[in-house]
Coordinates of C-alpha atoms in Angstrom, one line a residue:
Chain A
M31 CA 52.6 124.0 134.2
R32 CA 56.3 123.7 134.6
F33 CA 58.5 125.4 137.2
F34 CA 60.5 127.2 134.6
D35 CA 57.3 128.6 133.2
L36 CA 56.1 129.9 136.3
L37 CA 59.3 131.6 137.2
K38 CA 59.5 133.3 133.8
M39 CA 55.9 134.5 134.0
A40 CA 56.6 135.9 137.5
L41 CA 59.7 137.7 136.4
Q42 CA 58.0 139.0 133.4
S43 CA 55.1 140.4 135.1
L44 CA 57.3 141.9 137.9
N45 CA 59.4 143.5 134.9
K46 CA 56.4 145.2 133.6
N47 CA 55.7 147.1 137.0
R48 CA 59.5 147.4 137.9
T49 CA 59.1 150.5 140.2
R50 CA 56.2 149.0 141.9
A51 CA 57.8 145.8 142.4
L52 CA 60.9 147.3 143.6
L53 CA 59.1 149.6 146.3
T54 CA 57.2 146.5 147.6
T55 CA 60.5 144.6 147.9
L56 CA 61.9 147.5 149.7
G57 CA 59.8 146.8 152.5
I58 CA 60.9 143.1 152.7
I59 CA 64.6 144.3 152.2
I60 CA 64.3 146.7 155.2
G61 CA 62.5 143.9 157.3
V62 CA 65.1 141.2 156.6
G63 CA 68.1 143.8 156.9
S64 CA 66.8 145.0 160.3
V65 CA 66.3 141.4 161.5
I66 CA 69.8 140.6 160.6
A67 CA 71.1 143.8 162.0
M68 CA 69.1 143.6 165.2
L69 CA 70.2 140.2 165.8
A70 CA 74.0 141.0 165.1
I71 CA 73.8 144.1 167.5
G72 CA 72.0 141.9 170.1
K73 CA 74.5 139.4 169.7
G74 CA 77.4 141.7 169.8
S75 CA 76.1 143.4 172.9
D76 CA 75.6 140.0 174.6
E77 CA 79.2 139.1 173.9
S78 CA 80.5 142.7 175.0
I79 CA 78.4 142.5 178.3
R80 CA 79.7 139.0 178.8
S81 CA 83.2 140.0 178.4
Q82 CA 83.0 143.0 180.5
I83 CA 81.2 140.9 183.3
T84 CA 83.9 138.2 182.9
S85 CA 86.8 140.8 183.4
L86 CA 85.0 141.6 186.9
G87 CA 86.1 138.0 187.6
T88 CA 82.7 136.4 187.8
N89 CA 84.3 133.1 186.7
M90 CA 86.4 133.2 189.9
I91 CA 85.6 130.6 192.6
M92 CA 87.5 130.7 196.0
V93 CA 88.0 127.7 198.3
M94 CA 88.7 128.8 201.8
P95 CA 89.2 126.5 204.8
G96 CA 86.4 126.4 207.3
P97 CA 86.4 128.1 210.7
S98 CA 88.8 127.1 213.1
S99 CA 87.9 126.4 216.7
E100 CA 89.7 127.3 219.8
H101 CA 88.5 125.3 222.9
G102 CA 85.0 124.8 221.1
R103 CA 84.8 128.6 220.4
S104 CA 84.5 129.2 216.4
M105 CA 86.7 131.7 215.0
Q106 CA 86.4 133.5 211.7
A107 CA 85.9 131.6 208.4
G108 CA 89.2 131.2 206.6
T109 CA 91.3 131.0 209.8
A110 CA 91.8 127.2 209.7
V111 CA 94.8 125.7 208.2
S112 CA 93.2 122.8 206.7
L113 CA 93.9 123.5 203.0
E114 CA 97.2 122.4 201.4
L115 CA 98.9 122.5 198.1
K116 CA 97.8 119.0 197.5
D117 CA 94.0 120.0 197.3
A118 CA 94.9 122.6 194.6
E119 CA 96.7 120.0 192.8
A120 CA 93.9 117.7 193.0
I121 CA 91.4 120.1 191.6
K122 CA 93.7 120.9 188.8
R123 CA 94.0 117.2 187.9
Y124 CA 90.4 116.0 188.2
S125 CA 88.1 118.7 187.6
Q126 CA 86.4 119.0 184.1
L127 CA 84.9 122.5 184.6
I128 CA 87.9 124.2 186.0
S129 CA 90.3 125.8 183.7
M130 CA 92.7 127.6 186.0
V131 CA 93.9 127.0 189.6
S132 CA 96.1 128.9 191.7
P133 CA 96.9 128.3 195.5
S134 CA 97.7 131.7 197.6
V135 CA 99.0 132.9 200.6
Q136 CA 98.9 136.5 201.7
T137 CA 100.9 138.4 204.4
R138 CA 101.5 142.1 205.0
A139 CA 105.0 143.1 204.6
Q140 CA 107.2 146.3 204.9
V141 CA 108.8 147.1 201.3
V142 CA 112.1 149.2 201.0
H143 CA 113.8 150.5 198.1
G144 CA 116.8 152.9 198.9
S145 CA 115.3 155.5 201.2
R146 CA 111.8 154.8 200.5
N147 CA 109.4 152.2 201.9
W148 CA 105.9 151.2 202.0
N149 CA 103.5 148.7 203.8
T150 CA 101.7 146.5 201.4
S151 CA 100.3 142.9 201.2
I152 CA 102.3 140.4 199.4
N153 CA 100.6 137.4 197.7
G154 CA 102.2 134.2 197.0
I155 CA 100.4 132.8 194.0
Y156 CA 100.9 130.8 190.7
R157 CA 100.9 132.4 187.3
D158 CA 97.2 131.5 186.8
Y159 CA 96.2 133.8 189.6
V160 CA 96.9 136.8 187.3
D161 CA 94.3 135.5 184.7
I162 CA 91.9 134.3 187.3
T163 CA 91.6 137.9 189.0
N164 CA 92.2 139.7 185.6
Y165 CA 95.3 141.5 186.3
E166 CA 97.3 142.5 183.4
I167 CA 100.9 143.2 183.3
G168 CA 101.8 146.9 182.2
Y169 CA 105.6 146.9 182.2
G170 CA 108.2 144.5 182.1
I171 CA 107.1 140.8 182.1
M172 CA 105.1 138.4 184.5
F173 CA 107.0 135.2 185.7
D174 CA 105.7 132.2 184.0
E175 CA 104.1 129.1 185.3
K176 CA 107.1 127.2 186.1
T177 CA 108.8 129.9 188.0
S178 CA 105.8 130.8 189.8
Q179 CA 106.1 127.1 191.3
S180 CA 109.8 127.6 192.4
L181 CA 111.4 129.2 195.3
Q182 CA 112.9 132.1 193.3
K183 CA 112.8 135.7 194.9
I184 CA 111.3 137.7 192.0
C185 CA 108.1 139.5 191.9
V186 CA 105.7 141.9 190.1
I187 CA 104.4 145.0 191.9
G188 CA 101.2 146.9 191.7
R189 CA 101.1 150.5 190.4
T190 CA 100.4 152.1 194.0
V191 CA 103.5 150.2 195.3
C192 CA 105.5 151.2 192.4
D193 CA 104.6 154.9 192.8
S194 CA 105.6 154.8 196.3
L195 CA 108.9 153.3 195.6
F196 CA 110.0 154.6 192.3
D197 CA 109.5 157.8 190.1
T198 CA 108.4 155.8 186.9
P199 CA 107.4 152.1 186.3
D200 CA 110.2 151.8 183.8
E201 CA 112.8 152.6 186.4
A202 CA 111.4 149.8 188.6
I203 CA 112.1 146.8 186.3
G204 CA 115.1 144.8 187.3
K205 CA 115.6 146.7 190.5
V206 CA 115.9 144.7 194.0
I207 CA 113.6 145.7 196.8
R208 CA 113.6 144.4 200.2
V209 CA 110.4 142.5 201.5
N210 CA 110.9 142.1 205.2
K211 CA 114.4 142.5 204.6
I212 CA 114.5 139.6 202.1
P213 CA 115.6 140.9 198.5
F214 CA 113.2 140.4 195.6
T215 CA 114.0 141.3 191.9
I216 CA 111.1 143.2 190.3
T217 CA 110.3 141.7 186.7
G218 CA 107.1 143.5 186.0
V219 CA 104.8 146.1 187.1
L220 CA 100.9 145.3 186.9
A221 CA 98.7 147.5 184.8
E222 CA 96.3 149.8 187.0
K223 CA 93.2 148.1 187.8
G224 CA 91.5 150.4 190.3
Q225 CA 89.0 149.5 193.0
G226 CA 87.7 146.1 193.5
S227 CA 84.2 145.3 194.0
F228 CA 84.3 145.8 197.7
G229 CA 86.5 149.3 197.5
Q230 CA 89.8 147.9 198.1
N231 CA 92.9 149.1 196.1
Q232 CA 93.7 146.4 194.0
D233 CA 97.0 148.2 192.8
D234 CA 98.5 148.1 196.2
V235 CA 99.9 144.5 196.1
I236 CA 102.9 142.6 195.4
L237 CA 102.8 139.2 193.5
A238 CA 105.4 136.7 194.1
P239 CA 105.9 132.7 193.5
F240 CA 103.8 130.8 195.8
R241 CA 106.3 128.9 197.6
T242 CA 108.7 132.0 198.0
V243 CA 106.1 133.9 200.1
Q244 CA 104.9 130.5 201.8
K245 CA 108.2 129.3 202.9
R246 CA 110.6 132.0 202.9
L247 CA 108.4 135.0 204.2
M248 CA 105.7 133.2 206.3
G249 CA 107.2 129.9 207.1
I250 CA 103.9 128.0 206.9
N251 CA 103.0 124.7 205.2
Y252 CA 99.2 125.4 204.6
V253 CA 97.4 127.2 201.9
Q254 CA 95.1 130.2 202.8
I255 CA 92.9 130.3 199.5
I256 CA 92.6 128.5 196.4
Y257 CA 91.7 130.6 193.5
L258 CA 89.9 128.8 190.6
S259 CA 88.2 129.8 187.4
A260 CA 85.4 127.9 186.0
V261 CA 85.4 127.3 182.2
N262 CA 82.7 129.8 181.7
E263 CA 80.3 132.0 183.8
F264 CA 77.4 129.5 183.2
Q265 CA 79.2 126.5 184.6
I266 CA 80.0 128.0 187.9
D267 CA 77.5 126.2 190.1
A268 CA 78.2 122.8 188.3
A269 CA 82.0 123.6 188.9
K270 CA 81.5 124.4 192.6
E271 CA 79.7 121.1 193.1
E272 CA 82.5 119.3 191.2
V273 CA 85.2 120.9 193.3
S274 CA 83.3 120.1 196.4
T275 CA 83.2 116.5 195.6
I276 CA 87.0 116.3 194.6
L277 CA 87.8 117.9 198.0
I278 CA 85.7 115.9 200.0
E279 CA 86.8 112.7 198.8
K280 CA 90.3 113.9 198.9
Q281 CA 90.2 115.2 202.5
K282 CA 88.3 112.1 203.8
K283 CA 90.8 109.8 202.4
L284 CA 93.9 111.7 203.7
R285 CA 92.7 112.7 207.0
G286 CA 89.8 110.4 207.8
G287 CA 88.1 113.4 209.3
D288 CA 85.2 115.7 208.3
P289 CA 86.0 117.8 205.2
D290 CA 86.7 121.3 206.2
F291 CA 86.3 124.1 203.5
T292 CA 83.9 126.6 201.9
I293 CA 83.5 127.6 198.5
R294 CA 82.4 131.1 197.5
S295 CA 81.6 132.6 194.1
L296 CA 79.9 135.8 192.5
S297 CA 77.1 133.7 190.9
E298 CA 74.4 136.2 191.4
I299 CA 76.0 138.5 188.9
T300 CA 76.2 135.7 186.3
S301 CA 72.7 134.5 186.7
I302 CA 71.5 138.1 186.0
L303 CA 73.8 138.3 182.9
G304 CA 71.9 135.6 181.2
T305 CA 68.5 137.4 181.5
I306 CA 69.7 140.7 180.6
T307 CA 71.1 139.6 177.3
T308 CA 68.1 137.2 176.4
V309 CA 65.8 140.2 176.9
L310 CA 67.8 142.4 175.0
T311 CA 67.9 139.9 172.0
I312 CA 64.2 139.3 172.0
L313 CA 63.5 142.9 172.3
L314 CA 65.7 143.8 169.2
A315 CA 64.4 140.9 167.2
S316 CA 60.7 141.5 167.9
I317 CA 61.1 145.1 166.7
A318 CA 62.8 143.9 163.6
S319 CA 60.0 141.3 163.0
I320 CA 57.4 143.9 163.0
S321 CA 59.0 145.8 160.2
L322 CA 59.3 142.3 158.3
L323 CA 55.4 141.9 159.2
V324 CA 54.7 145.5 157.6
G325 CA 56.8 144.6 154.6
G326 CA 54.5 141.4 154.1
I327 CA 51.5 143.3 154.4
G328 CA 52.8 145.7 151.5
I329 CA 53.4 142.6 149.5
M330 CA 49.7 141.6 150.0
N331 CA 48.6 144.9 149.3
I332 CA 50.3 145.2 145.9
M333 CA 49.2 141.7 145.0
L334 CA 45.6 142.3 145.7
V335 CA 46.1 145.7 143.4
S336 CA 47.7 143.5 140.9
V337 CA 45.0 141.0 140.9
T338 CA 42.3 143.7 140.4
E339 CA 44.4 145.2 137.7
R340 CA 44.9 142.1 135.8
T341 CA 41.4 140.7 136.2
R342 CA 41.0 140.7 132.4
E343 CA 44.4 138.8 131.9
I344 CA 43.2 136.4 134.4
G345 CA 40.0 135.8 132.7
L346 CA 42.0 135.4 129.4
R347 CA 44.4 132.8 131.0
L348 CA 41.2 130.9 132.3
A349 CA 39.5 130.9 129.0
V350 CA 42.6 129.6 127.2
G351 CA 42.5 126.6 129.6
A352 CA 44.5 127.6 132.6
P353 CA 43.6 125.6 135.6
E354 CA 42.9 127.2 138.9
K355 CA 45.9 126.0 140.5
A356 CA 48.2 127.3 137.7
I357 CA 46.6 130.9 138.4
L358 CA 47.1 130.4 142.0
V359 CA 50.8 129.1 141.5
Q360 CA 51.6 132.1 139.1
F361 CA 50.5 134.9 141.4
L362 CA 52.0 133.1 144.5
S363 CA 55.3 132.8 142.7
E364 CA 55.3 136.6 142.0
S365 CA 55.1 137.4 145.8
I366 CA 57.7 134.6 146.7
V367 CA 60.0 136.0 144.0
M368 CA 59.7 139.4 145.4
C369 CA 60.1 138.1 149.0
L370 CA 63.2 136.1 148.0
V371 CA 64.8 138.8 145.9
G372 CA 63.9 140.9 149.1
G373 CA 65.6 138.4 151.3
V374 CA 68.7 138.4 149.3
L375 CA 69.1 141.9 149.2
G376 CA 67.9 142.4 152.9
I377 CA 70.8 140.3 153.9
L378 CA 73.3 142.4 152.1
F379 CA 71.6 145.3 153.5
G380 CA 71.7 144.0 156.9
Y381 CA 75.4 143.3 156.6
G382 CA 76.1 146.8 155.4
V383 CA 74.0 148.4 158.5
T384 CA 75.8 145.8 160.9
A385 CA 79.1 146.8 159.6
L386 CA 78.2 150.4 159.6
V387 CA 76.7 150.2 163.3
G388 CA 80.0 148.4 164.4
K389 CA 82.2 151.0 162.9
L390 CA 80.5 154.1 163.8
M391 CA 79.2 153.1 167.4
N392 CA 82.4 151.0 167.8
W393 CA 80.2 148.2 169.1
P394 CA 81.1 144.5 168.8
V395 CA 78.8 143.0 166.2
V396 CA 78.5 139.4 165.2
I397 CA 76.5 138.1 162.3
A398 CA 75.4 134.4 163.1
P399 CA 74.8 132.3 160.1
S400 CA 71.6 131.3 161.8
S401 CA 70.2 134.7 161.8
I402 CA 70.6 134.8 157.9
L403 CA 68.8 131.3 157.8
L404 CA 66.2 132.8 159.9
A405 CA 65.5 135.9 158.1
F406 CA 65.6 134.2 154.8
G407 CA 63.2 131.7 156.0
F408 CA 61.0 134.4 157.5
A409 CA 60.8 136.2 154.2
S410 CA 59.8 133.2 152.0
F411 CA 57.3 132.2 154.8
I412 CA 55.8 135.9 154.5
G413 CA 55.8 135.6 150.6
I414 CA 53.8 132.5 150.9
V415 CA 51.3 133.7 153.7
F416 CA 50.8 137.2 152.2
G417 CA 50.8 136.0 148.6
Y418 CA 48.2 133.3 149.1
F419 CA 45.3 135.3 149.8
P420 CA 45.4 137.4 146.7
A421 CA 46.4 134.3 144.6
R422 CA 43.6 132.4 145.7
K423 CA 41.3 135.4 145.0
A424 CA 42.6 135.5 141.5
S425 CA 42.2 131.9 140.9
R426 CA 38.5 131.8 142.0
L427 CA 37.5 134.3 139.6
N428 CA 34.8 133.4 137.2
P429 CA 36.2 133.5 133.7
I430 CA 33.3 135.5 132.2
E431 CA 33.1 138.1 134.8
A432 CA 37.0 138.5 134.7
L433 CA 36.9 138.8 130.9
R434 CA 34.1 141.6 131.1
H435 CA 35.9 143.4 133.8
E436 CA 36.7 147.0 133.0
Chain B
M190 CA 26.6 113.0 115.4
P191 CA 26.8 116.5 115.9
I192 CA 29.5 117.9 117.6
I193 CA 27.6 120.3 119.9
S194 CA 24.1 119.3 121.0
T195 CA 22.0 121.2 123.4
K196 CA 18.6 120.4 125.0
D197 CA 16.4 123.0 126.8
I198 CA 19.4 125.3 127.9
V199 CA 18.1 127.8 130.5
K200 CA 20.2 130.6 132.0
V201 CA 18.9 132.5 134.9
F202 CA 21.0 135.6 136.3
N203 CA 20.3 136.7 139.9
P204 CA 17.8 134.2 140.7
G205 CA 15.3 135.5 143.0
E206 CA 13.7 138.9 143.1
N207 CA 15.7 140.5 140.3
E208 CA 16.2 137.4 138.4
V209 CA 16.9 137.8 134.5
R210 CA 16.0 134.9 132.3
A211 CA 18.8 135.2 129.8
L212 CA 18.0 131.8 128.1
R213 CA 14.6 130.2 128.0
G214 CA 15.2 126.8 126.7
I215 CA 17.6 126.5 123.9
S216 CA 17.9 123.4 121.8
V217 CA 20.5 123.4 119.0
D218 CA 22.5 120.7 117.2
I219 CA 25.6 121.7 115.5
D220 CA 27.7 119.6 113.2
N221 CA 31.3 119.3 112.1
G222 CA 32.4 121.8 109.4
E223 CA 29.6 124.1 110.1
F224 CA 30.0 128.1 110.3
V225 CA 27.3 129.2 112.4
S226 CA 26.2 132.9 112.9
I227 CA 24.3 133.8 116.2
M228 CA 22.5 136.8 115.4
G229 CA 20.1 139.0 117.8
S230 CA 20.0 142.2 119.2
S231 CA 21.8 143.0 122.5
G232 CA 20.2 141.2 125.5
S233 CA 18.8 138.5 123.4
G234 CA 20.8 136.1 125.1
K235 CA 23.2 135.2 122.1
S236 CA 26.7 135.8 124.1
T237 CA 25.3 133.9 127.0
F238 CA 24.6 131.2 124.9
L239 CA 28.1 131.2 123.2
N240 CA 29.6 131.5 126.7
I241 CA 27.9 128.3 127.9
L242 CA 28.9 126.5 124.7
G243 CA 32.6 127.7 125.4
C244 CA 32.3 126.4 128.8
L245 CA 33.0 129.7 130.2
D246 CA 29.7 129.8 131.8
E247 CA 27.4 127.1 133.3
P248 CA 23.7 126.8 132.4
T249 CA 21.1 126.9 135.0
S250 CA 19.2 123.9 133.7
G251 CA 19.3 121.7 130.6
E252 CA 21.8 119.6 128.8
Y253 CA 25.0 120.3 126.8
L254 CA 26.7 117.2 125.1
L255 CA 30.0 118.0 123.5
E256 CA 31.1 115.4 121.1
D257 CA 28.5 113.1 122.8
Q258 CA 29.9 113.7 126.4
K259 CA 28.0 115.4 129.1
V260 CA 29.4 118.9 129.9
S261 CA 27.0 119.8 132.8
G262 CA 28.3 118.9 136.0
L263 CA 32.0 118.8 135.3
S264 CA 34.4 120.5 137.7
R265 CA 36.2 123.8 137.1
K266 CA 39.3 121.7 136.3
E267 CA 37.7 119.6 133.8
L268 CA 36.1 122.5 132.1
S269 CA 39.6 124.2 131.9
L270 CA 40.9 121.2 130.4
I271 CA 38.1 121.1 127.8
R272 CA 38.7 124.8 126.8
N273 CA 42.5 124.1 126.6
R274 CA 42.3 121.2 124.2
K275 CA 39.1 121.7 122.3
F276 CA 38.2 125.4 122.1
G277 CA 39.6 128.5 120.5
F278 CA 38.2 131.9 121.7
V279 CA 38.3 135.2 119.7
F280 CA 36.9 138.2 121.6
Q281 CA 35.6 141.8 120.2
S282 CA 38.5 143.4 122.2
Y283 CA 41.1 140.8 121.3
N284 CA 42.0 140.5 125.1
L285 CA 45.8 140.2 124.4
L286 CA 48.4 140.4 127.0
P287 CA 49.7 143.9 126.9
R288 CA 53.3 144.6 126.6
T289 CA 54.0 141.1 125.4
T290 CA 55.1 139.9 121.7
A291 CA 52.6 138.4 119.3
L292 CA 54.7 135.1 119.6
E293 CA 54.2 135.0 123.6
N294 CA 50.4 135.7 123.1
V295 CA 50.1 132.9 120.8
E296 CA 52.2 130.5 122.9
L297 CA 49.8 131.2 125.9
P298 CA 47.3 128.2 125.5
L299 CA 50.3 125.8 124.9
V300 CA 52.0 126.9 128.3
Y301 CA 48.9 125.4 130.0
N302 CA 49.1 122.1 127.8
T303 CA 51.3 119.7 129.5
E304 CA 51.2 117.3 126.7
I305 CA 53.0 119.7 124.5
P306 CA 56.8 120.0 125.3
S307 CA 57.9 123.4 125.8
T308 CA 60.6 123.2 123.2
N309 CA 57.8 122.8 120.5
R310 CA 55.6 125.8 121.6
R311 CA 57.8 128.3 119.7
Q312 CA 57.5 126.4 116.5
M313 CA 53.8 125.9 116.8
A314 CA 53.1 129.6 117.7
E315 CA 55.4 130.8 114.7
H316 CA 53.4 128.4 112.4
A317 CA 50.2 129.6 113.5
L318 CA 51.2 133.4 112.9
E319 CA 52.5 132.5 109.6
Q320 CA 49.2 131.0 108.6
L321 CA 47.6 134.3 109.4
G322 CA 50.4 136.3 107.5
L323 CA 51.8 137.7 110.5
G324 CA 55.2 136.1 110.0
D325 CA 57.0 139.2 109.9
R326 CA 55.3 140.8 113.2
M327 CA 56.0 137.9 115.5
H328 CA 58.4 139.8 117.8
H329 CA 56.2 143.0 117.7
K330 CA 54.7 143.9 121.3
T331 CA 50.8 143.9 120.9
N332 CA 50.8 147.6 121.4
E333 CA 52.7 148.0 118.0
L334 CA 50.2 146.3 116.0
S335 CA 47.1 147.7 114.4
G336 CA 43.5 146.5 115.4
G337 CA 43.3 144.1 112.6
Q338 CA 46.8 142.5 113.3
Q339 CA 45.9 142.2 116.9
Q340 CA 42.8 140.5 116.0
R341 CA 44.7 138.2 113.7
V342 CA 47.1 137.4 116.5
A343 CA 44.0 136.4 118.7
I344 CA 42.8 134.2 115.9
A345 CA 46.3 132.6 115.7
R346 CA 46.2 132.0 119.5
A347 CA 42.8 130.5 119.2
L348 CA 44.1 128.0 116.3
V349 CA 47.4 127.2 117.8
N350 CA 46.2 124.1 120.0
D351 CA 44.3 122.8 116.7
P352 CA 40.7 123.1 118.5
V353 CA 37.4 121.3 117.5
V354 CA 35.5 124.6 117.7
I355 CA 36.6 128.4 117.3
F356 CA 34.2 130.6 119.2
A357 CA 34.2 134.2 118.2
D358 CA 32.2 136.7 120.2
E359 CA 31.7 139.8 117.8
P360 CA 35.2 139.5 116.3
T361 CA 34.9 142.5 114.0
G362 CA 33.1 144.8 116.6
N363 CA 36.2 147.0 117.0
L364 CA 37.1 147.2 113.6
D365 CA 36.3 149.3 110.6
S366 CA 34.4 147.5 108.1
R367 CA 37.3 147.0 105.6
T368 CA 39.4 145.2 108.2
G369 CA 36.2 143.6 109.4
Y370 CA 35.7 141.9 106.2
Q371 CA 39.4 140.9 106.1
I372 CA 39.0 138.9 109.4
M373 CA 35.8 137.3 108.1
E374 CA 37.8 136.3 105.2
V375 CA 40.2 134.5 107.7
F376 CA 37.4 132.8 109.2
Q377 CA 35.6 131.6 105.9
K378 CA 39.3 130.1 105.0
L379 CA 39.5 128.4 108.3
N380 CA 36.0 127.1 107.8
D381 CA 37.0 125.9 104.1
S382 CA 39.7 123.7 105.9
G383 CA 37.0 122.2 108.0
K384 CA 37.0 124.0 111.3
L385 CA 33.9 124.4 113.1
I386 CA 33.2 128.1 113.8
L387 CA 30.6 129.6 116.1
M388 CA 30.4 133.4 115.7
V389 CA 28.2 135.9 117.6
T390 CA 27.3 139.1 115.7
H391 CA 24.4 141.5 115.5
E392 CA 25.1 142.5 111.8
L393 CA 23.3 140.6 109.4
E394 CA 26.0 141.3 106.4
L395 CA 28.6 139.6 108.5
A396 CA 26.2 136.9 109.7
A397 CA 25.5 135.9 106.1
L398 CA 29.0 135.3 105.5
G399 CA 28.4 132.1 107.6
K400 CA 26.6 129.0 106.4
R401 CA 23.9 129.0 109.0
I402 CA 22.2 131.7 110.9
I403 CA 20.4 131.3 114.3
T404 CA 18.5 134.1 115.3
F405 CA 17.9 134.9 119.1
R406 CA 15.1 137.1 120.8
D407 CA 14.4 137.4 124.4
G408 CA 16.3 134.2 125.3
L409 CA 14.7 132.0 122.5
V410 CA 15.7 130.9 119.1
I411 CA 13.3 132.6 116.8
N412 CA 14.8 131.5 113.5
D413 CA 17.4 128.8 112.3
E414 CA 18.3 128.8 108.7
K415 CA 20.8 127.5 106.3
V416 CA 22.5 130.2 104.3
I417 CA 22.4 129.2 100.5
D418 CA 25.5 130.5 98.7
S419 CA 27.0 132.7 101.1
P420 CA 29.2 135.6 99.6
R421 CA 32.7 135.5 99.8
A422 CA 34.3 138.3 102.2
I423 CA 37.2 138.6 99.6
D424 CA 34.7 139.5 96.8
I425 CA 33.0 142.0 98.9
L426 CA 36.3 143.6 99.5
N427 CA 37.4 143.6 95.9
K428 CA 34.1 145.1 94.9
E429 CA 34.6 148.0 97.4
Q430 CA 37.8 148.8 95.7

């Protein structure tokens, strides 16, 4: 028996029962299609959830100085003055797991424009701060990295500040406001962000270059908080570890004293994130696998019917000298052909469903090449497993009984 | 040296309580070039004997030598090899593959013969069909052929691998007598060219067209005689006209 003969035979006999073969294949098409679609939807929602959680700022890590103590009495954490700009620079230089770094200082200030005034907090930051905390610029422009490290008197203002001082955001761009009597030029207005995780109004803020605020407004030399962003949400713990090592080493070298800082992050949320998306994907994939299984049982059923129907043909083939193995392979290849054809059409069907779901529901859907391989492999596996039993039944027939079969 | 030699062949169906002793010790020698008709009423064991000789069934006991080689005890695979290379079968109900062309039906035994390259198959099948006067029907599907034509396709299929023995189990049973004689004429011509033919029938007129008649009754051979001067089927056909 040659491979080509087998394929020809399988195709011929499937062709003789076209409708039946097509309907049986439909089971596999739907099975493979739904595996692909479900995996794509699972992967899509995984990415959607991840990007949404990321926008909460879960990648964010904060380094604060330790508690200060006055005459042996511990004060609130973050009140010490032990962090400096060099710490931020060291993290930026040596860390592998940190993608963004911004030192920050913050103070409250009275802001005046014309006859209006407002009391708000002004943050001195580097450009990266905007991305770490997921602020977006709504009007005008954000000052760039280099400017953010300079002493220029420019700023971007939050929407709440803007509404208090100006009639429209457009009007604010290029205007000069006085912050504690120092004039700052507005380059942009932040897009509305709403409340933060603890209820604070994140739009009631002014962002200005770090050193401008540190030196001109506050007149201090230390850094209050260093904001960091880990490369991704799964590396936060490792990143914290790394930052800690860098700071301990640096602070020991410079000051010789005990390291003095605390590192905080929102790590609980990210650990839940991983669990949710894994469970979701497994759930969807197992639902889809069940339909693939049902499709496989359909194949087995039809092959059993086919063996019974063609008992005389099998008897004849045995009589003219077909070895058992040839009969086995002949029937097996029929079911495999059905499964492979179903697999190919199922992949197309899965693509269609995925695209449709993506479009109608406006969901992000991602078809991974691995899911195609998985579905295709699964389909051929089912063809072999569910085709084997009927094929074996056919090959074990007694030639005389098979020939006499009515 | 006989081609086929059996000694005390016994076949028992359903051994145990409802056992049927289909063959009760058959010893027969058949030489090359013979045309043997196996006669008997239904239930006499003639078809069972043919099936055993054709390696489609195995005897319960007894010895069967084919070209001096022991057949009993061979594996299913070895038996299928014997059927493929040494035997050709013609059945009462033709047993052609439905909705398949005459050519493809005749090619079937060659598909299972790995010694024959696939490129030669078609030519061999065409040749066999031409031999049986079906050169213009090769590409017809089997359901487009008459009963006589279908049986001739079946004979072409039995011939295509140039077998040592052709087994025919009531080959004319489904045909009217005229077409039946035409088929018998084909067998006689094949036998003229030296093919060994074993045919099962229950009609004496047809059995007499062979060269030897073995008569079965209740699983035993009751008569085994040579036919002297067997008539030609073509003559009978011409006389009828």
